[in-house]
Every structure is written in C-alpha cells, then in structure tokens.
Amino acid sequence: MLLLCLLYPLNVQGGASTIRVGVMLPFQSQNGVTAPRAIDFYRGLLMAMDSLRKDGHSFRVYTYNTAVTPMSGILRDTIIRHLDIVFGPDNNQYLQELSDYTAPQGTKVIDVFSPSCKTLYSNPHFCLAYAPSEMQSVFAAHLFVLHFGQGKTDIIVVDTKKETHPFVIAMKKTARKVRFLAHDFTDAQLESRLTKSRPQFILISSEDAESAIPVLKRIASFRLAHPEYELHVLGYPEWIFRGSIDSSLFHKADTYIYTSFYNNVQSQRNQKFATRFSLQFGRPMESSRPVMAMMGFDCGYYLLKALCRYGRSWSGQEVYAAPLQNGYRFRYQGNSAGLANEYTQFVHYKTDNHIDLISPHLP
C-alpha cells in the first residue's frame, strides 16, 4: 500500500515544521502497467519540494497506489490523520471517502486531475486544482470585463446549431451588444453587424473544431480585406487541449483563447525545466496537454508554499508562484464549501505570430 516515504532532512529555520504530504494516485496496475500521467505529476511535485527546501522548508512524503489499494485500505494507515495535505486521488468515490475522513483534522485534499463538485461543496478543506467547464466560463467572462471593460465591446455569436457552450451564456451578460450570425455567413452579412468605433469579438456557439475551422478561415480572410474593423475571435480551451486546430489560424484571426493552463514552449524557463526533468529522472516528460510534470510542479509549489506560510489554516491567501504552465488563485465557493482554482488567462494569438498571456492580475 505505502509505496514510498521520503524525508528531506534540512536545516529548518526557527519555528518551521515538517509538512506531511500524501500522494494518492494510480501509479501502477496489478498487471504492472504504469500510469505516465500520475508518475509525471508526482515527479513534478518532488521537483517543487526540491525548490522549496532551499528556503528552509522540510517535507515528509507518503505515496499510495490507488490502482491496487482501495481507499478503505489506505485509510487504515494511522499516518493519514496526521497528513497536512493530500494530492489525489483521481477517483470521485475515493475523493469523497478521503474527504469525509480527513475533514475533522483540517487536512487539505487536492483534486488534481478531474473536477468533483459534489465533494467541493461538502468540505471547506477541499480544493479543486482544475475547475469544471461551467466555472471556468464564468471566470473567463470576468477576466474579459477586467481587461476590455464592461460594456465597451460587441459580441457576435456564430450559431452552429449545436449545444451552446457555457462561455457563450456567460459572455452574453458582459457585452454592450450581442448580435448573431448563421454558421454559413457571408462577408456582407458579417459587415452589416460591425461598427468601426469599438472592438468586436466573434464567438462561435460551440467548441468543436469542425465548426471552428471554417469560421476562423473566414474571419482571417475578412480581416485582410477590411482592416478598418477591429475584429477578434474568442476561443475555447478545448481548441488548445485537443490540438485539433492549426495555431496559424489562431494568429490569422487574431484569437483570444481562455484557458487555465498554457505551456509556452518558447519560454526559456520551461525549456530549462524540461531539461532538468530529463536529467533527474532519465527520460523526457510526457508531452500531454496539460504537461503533467509541469502541473505537478506548479500545483505543488503553490500549495506547499501556502501551507509552509499559513499551515492548515490556509484559506486561499495568495502566494507568489510564477507558473510554468498552471496558475492558481483559490476562492471559496460558498458557505461550508471548499476552494476552487479561479485562475483563468487569455492566450492572445496575435497577427504578427507573437503570443501574449493576459493574466487575471491585470486591471
């Protein structure tokens, strides 16, 4: 059951104590099949601890393989009640069992892979590291208002006749004016809905690539023919996550895509992290979206730094942690509810082929 216990014996600065960290993930099945996502997350977490120990912090790590041991078995380990924080597991039932068991002690339970809203609303010590789509949509609409101003932009919704994305609903509440276009709109129909006096944003009503690609191509062509209009496209995190759309189209259409994570492969800091990971563990990181090693580092660094500063009484106070890929900004989601990560940013694919990141900290 207990895979590994790591102690970093450090010269702890006066008053500091050892943080007890639990990691409960499906590392390896009974047939010996490993889970690269879980392993990379864990290794990124260890690298975060290596960085934090330079500031005099100490950690004791307990890891559990949830692929072979049920939560009822894990909870028999007497150390569980003494843990300060637990990352995982990735099973909603296990999360609920763990949450129920650890809540009286104030242990922080971090859902690192998939949202689990039911558990979020029953434990104030529970944290969602990756908020569900409906929450992200609201956070992104709020960031849009912060960056572009309330009522200073127009939204043109391109109706795909498919299920409407929650982001469309959230954005309708922020725009000065909302107009609509059919998916097979002509240039003349588009121009009839535009004005030259303020920015305008095209928002496709659903996130699928099949609907997005022809619209992006049409907008790119229209922008070239009509530079007098300040026209942009708003996009979905699925476009980045699935990688099903050529990023050159984003640039040509001057696209803003909201997302809670983004790995800037051109960043020297990210490149150095990838090199350090390969040297430390003897193989490169998995290239999934998101990159789990970077998520493990970012999530671990932020939350462990918060725990080192505030202990189990941490209740969402922000700490400085420049993300490699995943940013964090936790807020309580109601009375007796836990904390959800509200960090959302826009990735701006500019027409000069550069990329700007618009963070929630911008006014």
mmCIF file of C-alpha atoms in Angstrom:
data_model
loop_
_atom_site.group_PDB
_atom_site.id
_atom_site.type_symbol
_atom_site.label_atom_id
_atom_site.label_comp_id
_atom_site.label_asym_id
_atom_site.label_seq_id
_atom_site.Cartn_x
_atom_site.Cartn_y
_atom_site.Cartn_z
ATOM 1 C CA MET A 1 0.000 0.000 0.000
ATOM 2 C CA LEU A 2 2.625 2.509 1.057
ATOM 3 C CA LEU A 3 4.907 2.934 -1.933
ATOM 4 C CA LEU A 4 7.415 5.428 -0.679
ATOM 5 C CA CYS A 5 8.192 7.688 2.233
ATOM 6 C CA LEU A 6 10.678 10.447 1.500
ATOM 7 C CA LEU A 7 12.142 12.703 4.162
ATOM 8 C CA TYR A 8 14.052 15.812 3.217
ATOM 9 C CA PRO A 9 16.251 16.457 6.313
ATOM 10 C CA LEU A 10 17.032 20.140 6.156
ATOM 11 C CA ASN A 11 18.326 22.893 8.363
ATOM 12 C CA VAL A 12 14.847 24.172 9.110
ATOM 13 C CA GLN A 13 14.675 27.820 10.046
ATOM 14 C CA GLY A 14 13.414 28.765 13.519
ATOM 15 C CA GLY A 15 9.799 27.798 14.137
ATOM 16 C CA ALA A 16 9.357 25.945 10.823
ATOM 17 C CA SER A 17 7.989 22.403 10.892
ATOM 18 C CA THR A 18 7.913 19.422 8.559
ATOM 19 C CA ILE A 19 4.924 19.351 6.186
ATOM 20 C CA ARG A 20 3.444 15.853 5.878
ATOM 21 C CA VAL A 21 2.376 15.275 2.277
ATOM 22 C CA GLY A 22 0.216 12.441 0.983
ATOM 23 C CA VAL A 23 0.126 11.484 -2.701
ATOM 24 C CA MET A 24 -2.641 9.046 -3.687
ATOM 25 C CA LEU A 25 -2.599 8.260 -7.402
ATOM 26 C CA PRO A 26 -2.938 5.188 -9.670
ATOM 27 C CA PHE A 27 0.784 4.705 -10.274
ATOM 28 C CA GLN A 28 0.789 1.055 -11.393
ATOM 29 C CA SER A 29 -1.885 -1.579 -12.007
ATOM 30 C CA GLN A 30 -1.808 -5.113 -10.635
ATOM 31 C CA ASN A 31 -0.575 -6.209 -14.077
ATOM 32 C CA GLY A 32 2.417 -3.899 -13.795
ATOM 33 C CA VAL A 33 1.113 -1.294 -16.249
ATOM 34 C CA THR A 34 2.316 2.159 -15.177
ATOM 35 C CA ALA A 35 0.375 5.418 -15.485
ATOM 36 C CA PRO A 36 2.716 8.045 -17.007
ATOM 37 C CA ARG A 37 0.379 10.945 -16.110
ATOM 38 C CA ALA A 38 0.378 10.042 -12.419
ATOM 39 C CA ILE A 39 4.120 9.382 -12.339
ATOM 40 C CA ASP A 40 4.977 12.643 -14.099
ATOM 41 C CA PHE A 41 2.714 14.624 -11.782
ATOM 42 C CA TYR A 42 4.421 13.033 -8.783
ATOM 43 C CA ARG A 43 7.894 13.761 -10.137
ATOM 44 C CA GLY A 44 6.970 17.371 -10.803
ATOM 45 C CA LEU A 45 5.706 17.560 -7.229
ATOM 46 C CA LEU A 46 9.070 16.276 -5.954
ATOM 47 C CA MET A 47 10.850 18.939 -8.007
ATOM 48 C CA ALA A 48 8.641 21.597 -6.372
ATOM 49 C CA MET A 49 9.718 20.336 -2.960
ATOM 50 C CA ASP A 50 13.356 20.471 -4.039
ATOM 51 C CA SER A 51 12.856 24.143 -4.906
ATOM 52 C CA LEU A 52 11.062 24.963 -1.647
ATOM 53 C CA ARG A 53 13.577 23.223 0.599
ATOM 54 C CA LYS A 54 16.155 25.817 -0.484
ATOM 55 C CA ASP A 55 14.127 28.262 1.611
ATOM 56 C CA GLY A 56 14.466 26.011 4.652
ATOM 57 C CA HIS A 57 11.255 24.007 4.389
ATOM 58 C CA SER A 58 11.043 20.306 5.191
ATOM 59 C CA PHE A 59 8.682 17.681 3.800
ATOM 60 C CA ARG A 60 7.820 14.091 4.568
ATOM 61 C CA VAL A 61 6.097 12.355 1.641
ATOM 62 C CA TYR A 62 3.821 9.312 1.763
ATOM 63 C CA THR A 63 2.682 7.819 -1.536
ATOM 64 C CA TYR A 64 -0.118 5.337 -2.121
ATOM 65 C CA ASN A 65 -1.015 3.410 -5.259
ATOM 66 C CA THR A 66 -4.784 3.718 -5.635
ATOM 67 C CA ALA A 67 -4.749 1.396 -8.655
ATOM 68 C CA VAL A 68 -4.266 -1.634 -6.396
ATOM 69 C CA THR A 69 -5.345 -0.474 -2.920
ATOM 70 C CA PRO A 70 -8.894 0.767 -2.230
ATOM 71 C CA MET A 71 -9.360 3.895 -0.166
ATOM 72 C CA SER A 72 -10.766 1.848 2.712
ATOM 73 C CA GLY A 73 -7.415 0.069 2.909
ATOM 74 C CA ILE A 74 -5.374 3.258 2.628
ATOM 75 C CA LEU A 75 -7.321 4.896 5.434
ATOM 76 C CA ARG A 76 -6.227 2.136 7.810
ATOM 77 C CA ASP A 77 -2.745 3.665 7.811
ATOM 78 C CA THR A 78 -2.561 5.606 11.073
ATOM 79 C CA ILE A 79 -0.425 8.344 9.460
ATOM 80 C CA ILE A 80 -3.380 9.534 7.340
ATOM 81 C CA ARG A 81 -4.927 11.528 10.170
ATOM 82 C CA HIS A 82 -1.613 13.389 10.611
ATOM 83 C CA LEU A 83 -1.175 14.475 6.978
ATOM 84 C CA ASP A 84 -1.287 18.206 6.271
ATOM 85 C CA ILE A 85 -2.168 17.856 2.596
ATOM 86 C CA VAL A 86 -3.098 15.079 0.139
ATOM 87 C CA PHE A 87 -2.775 15.279 -3.655
ATOM 88 C CA GLY A 88 -5.279 12.982 -5.364
ATOM 89 C CA PRO A 89 -6.835 10.502 -5.780
ATOM 90 C CA ASP A 90 -8.356 10.638 -9.282
ATOM 91 C CA ASN A 91 -11.469 8.648 -8.327
ATOM 92 C CA ASN A 92 -14.552 10.600 -7.199
ATOM 93 C CA GLN A 93 -15.674 7.922 -4.754
ATOM 94 C CA TYR A 94 -12.185 7.771 -3.230
ATOM 95 C CA LEU A 95 -12.101 11.567 -3.013
ATOM 96 C CA GLN A 96 -15.350 11.597 -1.064
ATOM 97 C CA GLU A 97 -14.171 8.847 1.308
ATOM 98 C CA LEU A 98 -10.869 10.643 1.885
ATOM 99 C CA SER A 99 -12.597 13.987 2.332
ATOM 100 C CA ASP A 100 -15.034 12.608 4.905
ATOM 101 C CA TYR A 101 -12.192 11.000 6.864
ATOM 102 C CA THR A 102 -9.768 13.935 6.874
ATOM 103 C CA ALA A 103 -12.151 16.923 7.190
ATOM 104 C CA PRO A 104 -12.243 16.886 11.031
ATOM 105 C CA GLN A 105 -8.442 17.243 11.092
ATOM 106 C CA GLY A 106 -8.427 20.108 8.576
ATOM 107 C CA THR A 107 -6.276 18.197 6.076
ATOM 108 C CA LYS A 108 -6.167 19.895 2.666
ATOM 109 C CA VAL A 109 -7.390 17.458 -0.006
ATOM 110 C CA ILE A 110 -6.422 18.470 -3.550
ATOM 111 C CA ASP A 111 -8.331 17.089 -6.536
ATOM 112 C CA VAL A 112 -5.552 17.342 -9.124
ATOM 113 C CA PHE A 113 -6.985 15.586 -12.184
ATOM 114 C CA SER A 114 -10.729 15.909 -12.615
ATOM 115 C CA PRO A 115 -13.336 18.222 -11.070
ATOM 116 C CA SER A 116 -15.501 16.796 -8.315
ATOM 117 C CA CYS A 117 -18.044 19.437 -7.436
ATOM 118 C CA LYS A 118 -20.061 17.225 -5.085
ATOM 119 C CA THR A 119 -17.090 16.866 -2.774
ATOM 120 C CA LEU A 120 -16.185 20.533 -3.166
ATOM 121 C CA TYR A 121 -19.454 21.646 -1.587
ATOM 122 C CA SER A 122 -19.221 19.374 1.457
ATOM 123 C CA ASN A 123 -15.726 20.133 2.790
ATOM 124 C CA PRO A 124 -14.175 23.597 3.328
ATOM 125 C CA HIS A 125 -10.716 21.973 3.269
ATOM 126 C CA PHE A 126 -11.228 20.505 -0.222
ATOM 127 C CA CYS A 127 -9.536 22.172 -3.217
ATOM 128 C CA LEU A 128 -10.234 21.865 -6.925
ATOM 129 C CA ALA A 129 -6.979 22.421 -8.789
ATOM 130 C CA TYR A 130 -8.792 22.306 -12.138
ATOM 131 C CA ALA A 131 -12.249 23.900 -12.095
ATOM 132 C CA PRO A 132 -15.083 22.449 -14.234
ATOM 133 C CA SER A 133 -16.046 23.993 -17.546
ATOM 134 C CA GLU A 134 -19.009 25.956 -16.183
ATOM 135 C CA MET A 135 -16.842 27.634 -13.545
ATOM 136 C CA GLN A 136 -14.023 28.386 -15.974
ATOM 137 C CA SER A 137 -16.504 30.036 -18.330
ATOM 138 C CA VAL A 138 -17.651 32.433 -15.608
ATOM 139 C CA PHE A 139 -14.058 33.184 -14.571
ATOM 140 C CA ALA A 140 -13.114 33.877 -18.206
ATOM 141 C CA ALA A 141 -16.053 36.229 -18.707
ATOM 142 C CA HIS A 142 -14.996 38.107 -15.579
ATOM 143 C CA LEU A 143 -11.425 38.410 -16.875
ATOM 144 C CA PHE A 144 -12.787 39.672 -20.198
ATOM 145 C CA VAL A 145 -14.574 42.505 -18.371
ATOM 146 C CA LEU A 146 -11.455 43.321 -16.337
ATOM 147 C CA HIS A 147 -9.289 43.546 -19.438
ATOM 148 C CA PHE A 148 -11.604 45.058 -22.049
ATOM 149 C CA GLY A 149 -14.060 46.949 -19.854
ATOM 150 C CA GLN A 150 -17.721 46.447 -19.080
ATOM 151 C CA GLY A 151 -19.980 47.366 -21.991
ATOM 152 C CA LYS A 152 -17.180 48.593 -24.267
ATOM 153 C CA THR A 153 -17.215 45.694 -26.725
ATOM 154 C CA ASP A 154 -19.682 43.972 -29.010
ATOM 155 C CA ILE A 155 -20.112 40.194 -29.274
ATOM 156 C CA ILE A 156 -21.181 38.462 -32.465
ATOM 157 C CA VAL A 157 -22.292 34.889 -31.817
ATOM 158 C CA VAL A 158 -21.961 32.480 -34.735
ATOM 159 C CA ASP A 159 -24.705 29.905 -34.282
ATOM 160 C CA THR A 160 -23.561 26.355 -35.100
ATOM 161 C CA LYS A 161 -26.951 24.762 -34.239
ATOM 162 C CA LYS A 162 -25.099 22.586 -31.705
ATOM 163 C CA GLU A 163 -25.160 22.643 -27.931
ATOM 164 C CA THR A 164 -24.321 26.125 -26.696
ATOM 165 C CA HIS A 165 -21.100 26.375 -24.697
ATOM 166 C CA PRO A 166 -21.403 27.819 -21.135
ATOM 167 C CA PHE A 167 -18.932 30.548 -22.108
ATOM 168 C CA VAL A 168 -21.464 31.971 -24.578
ATOM 169 C CA ILE A 169 -24.044 32.280 -21.811
ATOM 170 C CA ALA A 170 -21.526 33.999 -19.522
ATOM 171 C CA MET A 171 -20.337 36.379 -22.239
ATOM 172 C CA LYS A 172 -23.844 37.480 -23.191
ATOM 173 C CA LYS A 173 -24.059 39.101 -19.752
ATOM 174 C CA THR A 174 -20.915 41.185 -20.255
ATOM 175 C CA ALA A 175 -21.186 42.633 -23.763
ATOM 176 C CA ARG A 176 -22.608 46.022 -24.662
ATOM 177 C CA LYS A 177 -24.475 44.450 -27.553
ATOM 178 C CA VAL A 178 -24.874 40.879 -28.818
ATOM 179 C CA ARG A 179 -25.612 40.102 -32.455
ATOM 180 C CA PHE A 180 -25.998 36.755 -34.201
ATOM 181 C CA LEU A 181 -24.827 35.158 -37.443
ATOM 182 C CA ALA A 182 -25.567 31.841 -39.110
ATOM 183 C CA HIS A 183 -22.623 29.470 -39.407
ATOM 184 C CA ASP A 184 -22.512 29.906 -43.210
ATOM 185 C CA PHE A 185 -22.498 33.719 -43.063
ATOM 186 C CA THR A 186 -21.227 35.813 -45.978
ATOM 187 C CA ASP A 187 -18.793 38.732 -45.739
ATOM 188 C CA ALA A 188 -21.644 41.135 -46.412
ATOM 189 C CA GLN A 189 -23.703 39.665 -43.564
ATOM 190 C CA LEU A 190 -20.735 39.944 -41.206
ATOM 191 C CA GLU A 191 -20.004 43.544 -42.193
ATOM 192 C CA SER A 192 -23.639 44.513 -41.609
ATOM 193 C CA ARG A 193 -23.167 43.643 -37.932
ATOM 194 C CA LEU A 194 -19.890 45.524 -37.445
ATOM 195 C CA THR A 195 -19.032 49.039 -36.371
ATOM 196 C CA LYS A 196 -15.735 50.901 -36.659
ATOM 197 C CA SER A 197 -15.999 52.671 -33.304
ATOM 198 C CA ARG A 198 -15.101 49.813 -30.885
ATOM 199 C CA PRO A 199 -13.657 46.297 -30.701
ATOM 200 C CA GLN A 200 -15.842 43.401 -31.768
ATOM 201 C CA PHE A 201 -15.446 39.724 -30.982
ATOM 202 C CA ILE A 202 -16.621 36.677 -32.864
ATOM 203 C CA LEU A 203 -17.779 33.914 -30.511
ATOM 204 C CA ILE A 204 -18.657 30.531 -32.014
ATOM 205 C CA SER A 205 -21.514 28.964 -30.075
ATOM 206 C CA SER A 206 -19.882 25.525 -29.679
ATOM 207 C CA GLU A 207 -16.301 24.412 -29.119
ATOM 208 C CA ASP A 208 -15.897 21.666 -31.735
ATOM 209 C CA ALA A 209 -13.133 22.072 -34.295
ATOM 210 C CA GLU A 210 -15.428 21.106 -37.172
ATOM 211 C CA SER A 211 -17.433 24.283 -36.560
ATOM 212 C CA ALA A 212 -14.474 26.481 -35.664
ATOM 213 C CA ILE A 213 -12.084 25.922 -38.574
ATOM 214 C CA PRO A 214 -14.252 27.338 -41.419
ATOM 215 C CA VAL A 215 -15.221 30.338 -39.280
ATOM 216 C CA LEU A 216 -11.606 31.066 -38.363
ATOM 217 C CA LYS A 217 -10.635 30.909 -42.045
ATOM 218 C CA ARG A 218 -13.453 33.258 -42.992
ATOM 219 C CA ILE A 219 -12.562 35.764 -40.270
ATOM 220 C CA ALA A 220 -8.887 35.674 -41.257
ATOM 221 C CA SER A 221 -9.823 36.447 -44.860
ATOM 222 C CA PHE A 222 -12.251 39.192 -43.833
ATOM 223 C CA ARG A 223 -9.645 40.894 -41.627
ATOM 224 C CA LEU A 224 -7.228 41.120 -44.550
ATOM 225 C CA ALA A 225 -9.878 42.665 -46.785
ATOM 226 C CA HIS A 226 -11.264 45.021 -44.121
ATOM 227 C CA PRO A 227 -8.501 46.335 -41.832
ATOM 228 C CA GLU A 228 -10.748 49.229 -40.814
ATOM 229 C CA TYR A 229 -12.576 46.967 -38.356
ATOM 230 C CA GLU A 230 -11.096 45.875 -35.007
ATOM 231 C CA LEU A 231 -12.259 42.302 -35.182
ATOM 232 C CA HIS A 232 -11.118 39.401 -32.986
ATOM 233 C CA VAL A 233 -12.163 35.843 -32.185
ATOM 234 C CA LEU A 234 -12.813 34.408 -28.727
ATOM 235 C CA GLY A 235 -11.871 30.755 -28.392
ATOM 236 C CA TYR A 236 -12.193 27.785 -26.073
ATOM 237 C CA PRO A 237 -9.636 25.819 -24.039
ATOM 238 C CA GLU A 238 -10.663 22.693 -25.960
ATOM 239 C CA TRP A 239 -9.005 24.189 -29.046
ATOM 240 C CA ILE A 240 -5.654 24.127 -27.244
ATOM 241 C CA PHE A 241 -6.224 20.983 -25.188
ATOM 242 C CA ARG A 242 -7.143 18.786 -28.157
ATOM 243 C CA GLY A 243 -4.670 20.336 -30.558
ATOM 244 C CA SER A 244 -7.063 19.763 -33.458
ATOM 245 C CA ILE A 245 -6.691 23.241 -34.983
ATOM 246 C CA ASP A 246 -3.525 24.616 -36.583
ATOM 247 C CA SER A 247 -2.346 27.504 -34.401
ATOM 248 C CA SER A 248 -1.553 29.550 -37.531
ATOM 249 C CA LEU A 249 -5.313 30.008 -37.929
ATOM 250 C CA PHE A 250 -5.499 31.498 -34.439
ATOM 251 C CA HIS A 251 -2.879 34.075 -35.405
ATOM 252 C CA LYS A 252 -4.532 34.984 -38.699
ATOM 253 C CA ALA A 253 -7.892 35.524 -36.981
ATOM 254 C CA ASP A 254 -6.383 37.449 -34.025
ATOM 255 C CA THR A 255 -7.735 34.977 -31.473
ATOM 256 C CA TYR A 256 -8.081 35.173 -27.689
ATOM 257 C CA ILE A 257 -8.416 31.714 -26.134
ATOM 258 C CA TYR A 258 -9.220 31.416 -22.448
ATOM 259 C CA THR A 259 -7.593 28.594 -20.521
ATOM 260 C CA SER A 260 -6.432 27.741 -17.005
ATOM 261 C CA PHE A 261 -3.157 26.294 -18.283
ATOM 262 C CA TYR A 262 -0.693 27.033 -21.054
ATOM 263 C CA ASN A 263 2.769 25.646 -21.742
ATOM 264 C CA ASN A 264 4.736 28.265 -23.627
ATOM 265 C CA VAL A 265 7.245 26.067 -25.446
ATOM 266 C CA GLN A 266 9.258 29.165 -26.394
ATOM 267 C CA SER A 267 9.860 30.062 -22.738
ATOM 268 C CA GLN A 268 13.483 29.539 -21.665
ATOM 269 C CA ARG A 269 12.298 28.790 -18.142
ATOM 270 C CA ASN A 270 10.045 25.995 -19.403
ATOM 271 C CA GLN A 271 12.822 24.635 -21.592
ATOM 272 C CA LYS A 272 15.196 24.553 -18.627
ATOM 273 C CA PHE A 273 12.603 22.728 -16.541
ATOM 274 C CA ALA A 274 12.191 20.082 -19.252
ATOM 275 C CA THR A 275 15.967 19.591 -19.399
ATOM 276 C CA ARG A 276 16.241 19.336 -15.615
ATOM 277 C CA PHE A 277 13.399 16.798 -15.530
ATOM 278 C CA SER A 278 15.127 14.609 -18.120
ATOM 279 C CA LEU A 279 18.445 14.732 -16.280
ATOM 280 C CA GLN A 280 16.856 13.974 -12.913
ATOM 281 C CA PHE A 281 14.612 11.093 -13.982
ATOM 282 C CA GLY A 282 16.404 9.701 -17.035
ATOM 283 C CA ARG A 283 13.628 10.318 -19.547
ATOM 284 C CA PRO A 284 11.746 13.288 -21.017
ATOM 285 C CA MET A 285 8.393 14.492 -19.734
ATOM 286 C CA GLU A 286 5.207 13.168 -21.263
ATOM 287 C CA SER A 287 4.012 15.693 -23.854
ATOM 288 C CA SER A 288 0.330 15.535 -22.903
ATOM 289 C CA ARG A 289 -1.895 18.593 -22.570
ATOM 290 C CA PRO A 290 -1.542 19.741 -19.877
ATOM 291 C CA VAL A 291 2.029 18.555 -19.301
ATOM 292 C CA MET A 292 1.585 16.654 -16.056
ATOM 293 C CA ALA A 293 5.147 17.182 -14.804
ATOM 294 C CA MET A 294 4.661 20.950 -15.040
ATOM 295 C CA MET A 295 1.242 20.694 -13.430
ATOM 296 C CA GLY A 296 2.758 18.702 -10.566
ATOM 297 C CA PHE A 297 5.440 21.334 -10.095
ATOM 298 C CA ASP A 298 3.101 24.328 -10.316
ATOM 299 C CA CYS A 299 0.393 22.809 -8.131
ATOM 300 C CA GLY A 300 2.876 21.513 -5.579
ATOM 301 C CA TYR A 301 4.938 24.673 -5.401
ATOM 302 C CA TYR A 302 1.923 26.943 -4.915
ATOM 303 C CA LEU A 303 0.046 24.863 -2.351
ATOM 304 C CA LEU A 304 3.055 23.689 -0.370
ATOM 305 C CA LYS A 305 4.389 27.242 -0.190
ATOM 306 C CA ALA A 306 0.969 28.335 1.090
ATOM 307 C CA LEU A 307 1.000 25.568 3.691
ATOM 308 C CA CYS A 308 4.544 26.436 4.771
ATOM 309 C CA ARG A 309 3.422 30.014 5.345
ATOM 310 C CA TYR A 310 -0.057 29.549 6.837
ATOM 311 C CA GLY A 311 -0.225 25.899 7.927
ATOM 312 C CA ARG A 312 -3.572 24.110 7.838
ATOM 313 C CA SER A 313 -5.259 27.465 8.461
ATOM 314 C CA TRP A 314 -4.511 28.464 4.849
ATOM 315 C CA SER A 315 -7.827 29.598 3.398
ATOM 316 C CA GLY A 316 -6.984 30.800 -0.076
ATOM 317 C CA GLN A 317 -4.482 33.564 0.673
ATOM 318 C CA GLU A 318 -2.391 34.122 -2.438
ATOM 319 C CA VAL A 319 1.309 33.362 -2.506
ATOM 320 C CA TYR A 320 3.787 34.362 -5.171
ATOM 321 C CA ALA A 321 4.470 31.480 -7.529
ATOM 322 C CA ALA A 322 5.199 32.274 -11.184
ATOM 323 C CA PRO A 323 3.682 29.321 -13.056
ATOM 324 C CA LEU A 324 5.376 27.262 -15.708
ATOM 325 C CA GLN A 325 2.007 26.159 -17.058
ATOM 326 C CA ASN A 326 -0.751 26.146 -14.421
ATOM 327 C CA GLY A 327 -1.626 29.272 -12.479
ATOM 328 C CA TYR A 328 -3.551 29.197 -9.194
ATOM 329 C CA ARG A 329 -5.939 31.553 -7.467
ATOM 330 C CA PHE A 330 -8.189 29.767 -4.982
ATOM 331 C CA ARG A 331 -11.511 31.114 -3.727
ATOM 332 C CA TYR A 332 -14.223 29.643 -1.507
ATOM 333 C CA GLN A 333 -17.321 28.637 -3.466
ATOM 334 C CA GLY A 334 -19.963 29.159 -0.777
ATOM 335 C CA ASN A 335 -20.809 28.563 2.850
ATOM 336 C CA SER A 336 -19.181 25.341 4.111
ATOM 337 C CA ALA A 337 -17.790 24.744 0.606
ATOM 338 C CA GLY A 338 -14.188 24.276 -0.401
ATOM 339 C CA LEU A 339 -11.815 26.222 -2.634
ATOM 340 C CA ALA A 340 -11.778 26.172 -6.429
ATOM 341 C CA ASN A 341 -8.981 27.424 -8.622
ATOM 342 C CA GLU A 342 -10.332 30.508 -10.369
ATOM 343 C CA TYR A 343 -7.150 31.223 -12.322
ATOM 344 C CA THR A 344 -8.008 31.770 -15.971
ATOM 345 C CA GLN A 345 -5.977 33.587 -18.597
ATOM 346 C CA PHE A 346 -6.343 34.581 -22.225
ATOM 347 C CA VAL A 347 -3.767 33.377 -24.710
ATOM 348 C CA HIS A 348 -3.689 36.071 -27.385
ATOM 349 C CA TYR A 349 -2.527 34.738 -30.756
ATOM 350 C CA LYS A 350 -1.527 37.992 -32.427
ATOM 351 C CA THR A 351 -1.402 38.511 -36.173
ATOM 352 C CA ASP A 352 2.376 39.097 -36.035
ATOM 353 C CA ASN A 353 2.713 35.462 -34.832
ATOM 354 C CA HIS A 354 3.620 36.504 -31.290
ATOM 355 C CA ILE A 355 1.697 35.307 -28.234
ATOM 356 C CA ASP A 356 0.672 37.417 -25.252
ATOM 357 C CA LEU A 357 -0.677 35.990 -21.996
ATOM 358 C CA ILE A 358 -3.348 38.107 -20.311
ATOM 359 C CA SER A 359 -3.463 37.141 -16.661
ATOM 360 C CA PRO A 360 -6.228 37.743 -14.100
ATOM 361 C CA HIS A 361 -3.959 40.132 -12.226
ATOM 362 C CA LEU A 362 -4.161 42.744 -14.965
ATOM 363 C CA PRO A 363 -6.554 45.624 -14.252
#
